[in-house]
Short mmCIF file of C-alpha atoms in Angstrom, two decimals:
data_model
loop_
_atom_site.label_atom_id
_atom_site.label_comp_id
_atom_site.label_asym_id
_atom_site.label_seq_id
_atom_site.Cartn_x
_atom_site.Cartn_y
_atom_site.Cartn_z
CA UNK A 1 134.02 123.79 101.44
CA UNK A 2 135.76 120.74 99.80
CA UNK A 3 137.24 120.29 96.66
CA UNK A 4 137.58 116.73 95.17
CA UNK A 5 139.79 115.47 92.16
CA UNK A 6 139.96 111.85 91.55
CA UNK A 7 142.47 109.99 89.56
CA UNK A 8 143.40 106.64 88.12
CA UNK A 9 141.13 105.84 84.93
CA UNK A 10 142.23 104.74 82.01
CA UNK A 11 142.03 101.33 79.08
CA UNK A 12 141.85 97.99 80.72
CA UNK A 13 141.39 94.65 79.46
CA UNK A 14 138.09 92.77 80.66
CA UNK A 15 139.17 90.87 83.67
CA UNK A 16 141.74 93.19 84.89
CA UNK A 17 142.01 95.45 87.47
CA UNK A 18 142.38 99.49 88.34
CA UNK A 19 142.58 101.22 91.14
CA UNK A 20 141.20 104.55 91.12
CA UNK A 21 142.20 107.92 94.40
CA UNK A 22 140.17 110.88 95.37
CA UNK A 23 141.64 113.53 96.77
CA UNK A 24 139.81 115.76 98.86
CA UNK A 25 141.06 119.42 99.46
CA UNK A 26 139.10 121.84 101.95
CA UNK A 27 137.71 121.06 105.09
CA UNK A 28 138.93 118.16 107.32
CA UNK A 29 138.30 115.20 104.99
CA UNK A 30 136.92 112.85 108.06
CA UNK A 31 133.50 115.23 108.30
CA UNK A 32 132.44 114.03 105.03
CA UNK A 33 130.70 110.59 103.91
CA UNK A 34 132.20 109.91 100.36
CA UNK A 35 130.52 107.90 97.44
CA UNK A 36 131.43 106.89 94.31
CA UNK A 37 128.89 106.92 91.19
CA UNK A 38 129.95 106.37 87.59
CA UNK A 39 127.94 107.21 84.43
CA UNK A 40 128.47 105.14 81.46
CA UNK A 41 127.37 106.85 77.69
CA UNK A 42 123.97 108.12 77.66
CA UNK A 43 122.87 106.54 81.32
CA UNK A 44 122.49 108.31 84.43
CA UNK A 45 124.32 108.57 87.20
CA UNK A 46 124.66 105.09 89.79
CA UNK A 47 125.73 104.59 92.53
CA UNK A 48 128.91 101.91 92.74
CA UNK A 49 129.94 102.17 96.59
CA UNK A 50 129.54 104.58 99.65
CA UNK A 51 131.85 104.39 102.69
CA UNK A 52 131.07 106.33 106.30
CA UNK A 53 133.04 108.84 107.90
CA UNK A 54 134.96 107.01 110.07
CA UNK A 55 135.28 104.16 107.13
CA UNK A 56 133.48 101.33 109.19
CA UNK A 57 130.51 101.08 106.81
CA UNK A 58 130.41 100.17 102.95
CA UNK A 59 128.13 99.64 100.99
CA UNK A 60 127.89 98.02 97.31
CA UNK A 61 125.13 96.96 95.12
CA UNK A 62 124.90 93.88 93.38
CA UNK A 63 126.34 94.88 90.35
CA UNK A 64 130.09 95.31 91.85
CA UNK A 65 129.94 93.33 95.10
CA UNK A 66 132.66 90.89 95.17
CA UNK A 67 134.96 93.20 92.64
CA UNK A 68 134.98 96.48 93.96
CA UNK A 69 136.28 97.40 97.34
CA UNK A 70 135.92 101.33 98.38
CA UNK A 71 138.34 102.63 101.31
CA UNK A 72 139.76 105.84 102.92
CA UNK A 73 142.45 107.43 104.70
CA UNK A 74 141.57 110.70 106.30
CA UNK A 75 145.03 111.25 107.66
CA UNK A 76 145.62 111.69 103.46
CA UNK A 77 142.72 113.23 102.61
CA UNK A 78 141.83 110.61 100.13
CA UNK A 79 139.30 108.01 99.28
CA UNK A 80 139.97 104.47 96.64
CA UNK A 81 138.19 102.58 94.83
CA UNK A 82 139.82 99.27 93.69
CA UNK A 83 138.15 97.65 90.82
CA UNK A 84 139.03 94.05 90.24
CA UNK A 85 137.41 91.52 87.36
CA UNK A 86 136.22 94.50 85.57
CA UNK A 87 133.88 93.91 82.46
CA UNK A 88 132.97 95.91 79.68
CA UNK A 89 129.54 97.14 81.16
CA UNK A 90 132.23 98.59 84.15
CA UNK A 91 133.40 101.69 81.00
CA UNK A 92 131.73 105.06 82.15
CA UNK A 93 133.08 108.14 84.03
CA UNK A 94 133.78 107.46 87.94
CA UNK A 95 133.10 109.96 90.22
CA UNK A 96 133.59 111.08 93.55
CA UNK A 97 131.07 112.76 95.93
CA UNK A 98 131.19 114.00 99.38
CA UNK A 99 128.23 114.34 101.34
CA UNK A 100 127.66 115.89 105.52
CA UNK A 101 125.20 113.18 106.16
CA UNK A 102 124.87 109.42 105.79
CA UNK A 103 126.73 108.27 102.34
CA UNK A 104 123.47 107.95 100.15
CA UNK A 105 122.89 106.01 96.83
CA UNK A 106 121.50 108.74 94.91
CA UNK A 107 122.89 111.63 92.98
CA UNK A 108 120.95 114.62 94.87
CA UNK A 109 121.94 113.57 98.02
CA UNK A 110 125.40 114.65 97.82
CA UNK A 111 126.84 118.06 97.74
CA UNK A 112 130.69 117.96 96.46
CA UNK A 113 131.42 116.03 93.25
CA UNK A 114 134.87 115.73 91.40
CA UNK A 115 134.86 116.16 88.04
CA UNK A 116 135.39 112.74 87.28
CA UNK A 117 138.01 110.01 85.44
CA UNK A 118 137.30 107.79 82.50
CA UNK A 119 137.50 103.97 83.14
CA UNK A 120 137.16 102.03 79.37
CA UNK A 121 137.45 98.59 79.61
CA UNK A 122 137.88 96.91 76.06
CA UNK A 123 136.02 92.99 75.70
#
């Protein structure tokens, strides 16, 4: 029903900054609650921000709150994810995930999943 491709990764210094899209292709982008999860080398999948439908509700846990500040623009089909004072413990895969219901923190509770970008930050 949607298709998702996300974009932006790449080798950044510790302490700088990368700002990463996800374009959505399918059916009307505003039906879908989007997260973002990353997966670093040989750890699962976590969650690093969720954002609603309509984009009124985030949510981040503790380990990106302050740096990391999800948004969307459904007239563009797209969700971002700017990443400021990254660190090294920031390098894994970042993906995007769309979901019918209320944005989740967990894996299995979303249905659509891009096939991810690499984000390497170097110490």
């Amino acid at each position: 029903q949607v298709q998702l491709v996300e974009s932006g990764g790449g080798l950044v210094q510790a302490g700088g900054s990368l700002s990463l899209s996800c374009a959505a292709f399918g059916r009307t982008f505003s039906t879908y609650a989007v997260g973002w999860f990353r997966q670093a080398p040989g750890k699962e999948h976590v969650v690093v921000a969720t954002i609603t439908r309509s984009g009124g509700g985030r949510y981040y846990p503790d380990s990106v709150k302050g740096r990391f500040t999800i948004s969307r623009d459904n007239a563009k089909n797209t969700v971002y994810l700017q990443m400021n004072s990254l660190k090294p413990e920031d390098t894994a895969v970042y993906y995007c995930a769309a979901e019918m219901n209320f944005p989740g923190t967990l894996r299995t509770e979303y249905d659509y999943w891009g096939q991810g970008t690499q984000v390497t930050i170097s110490s």
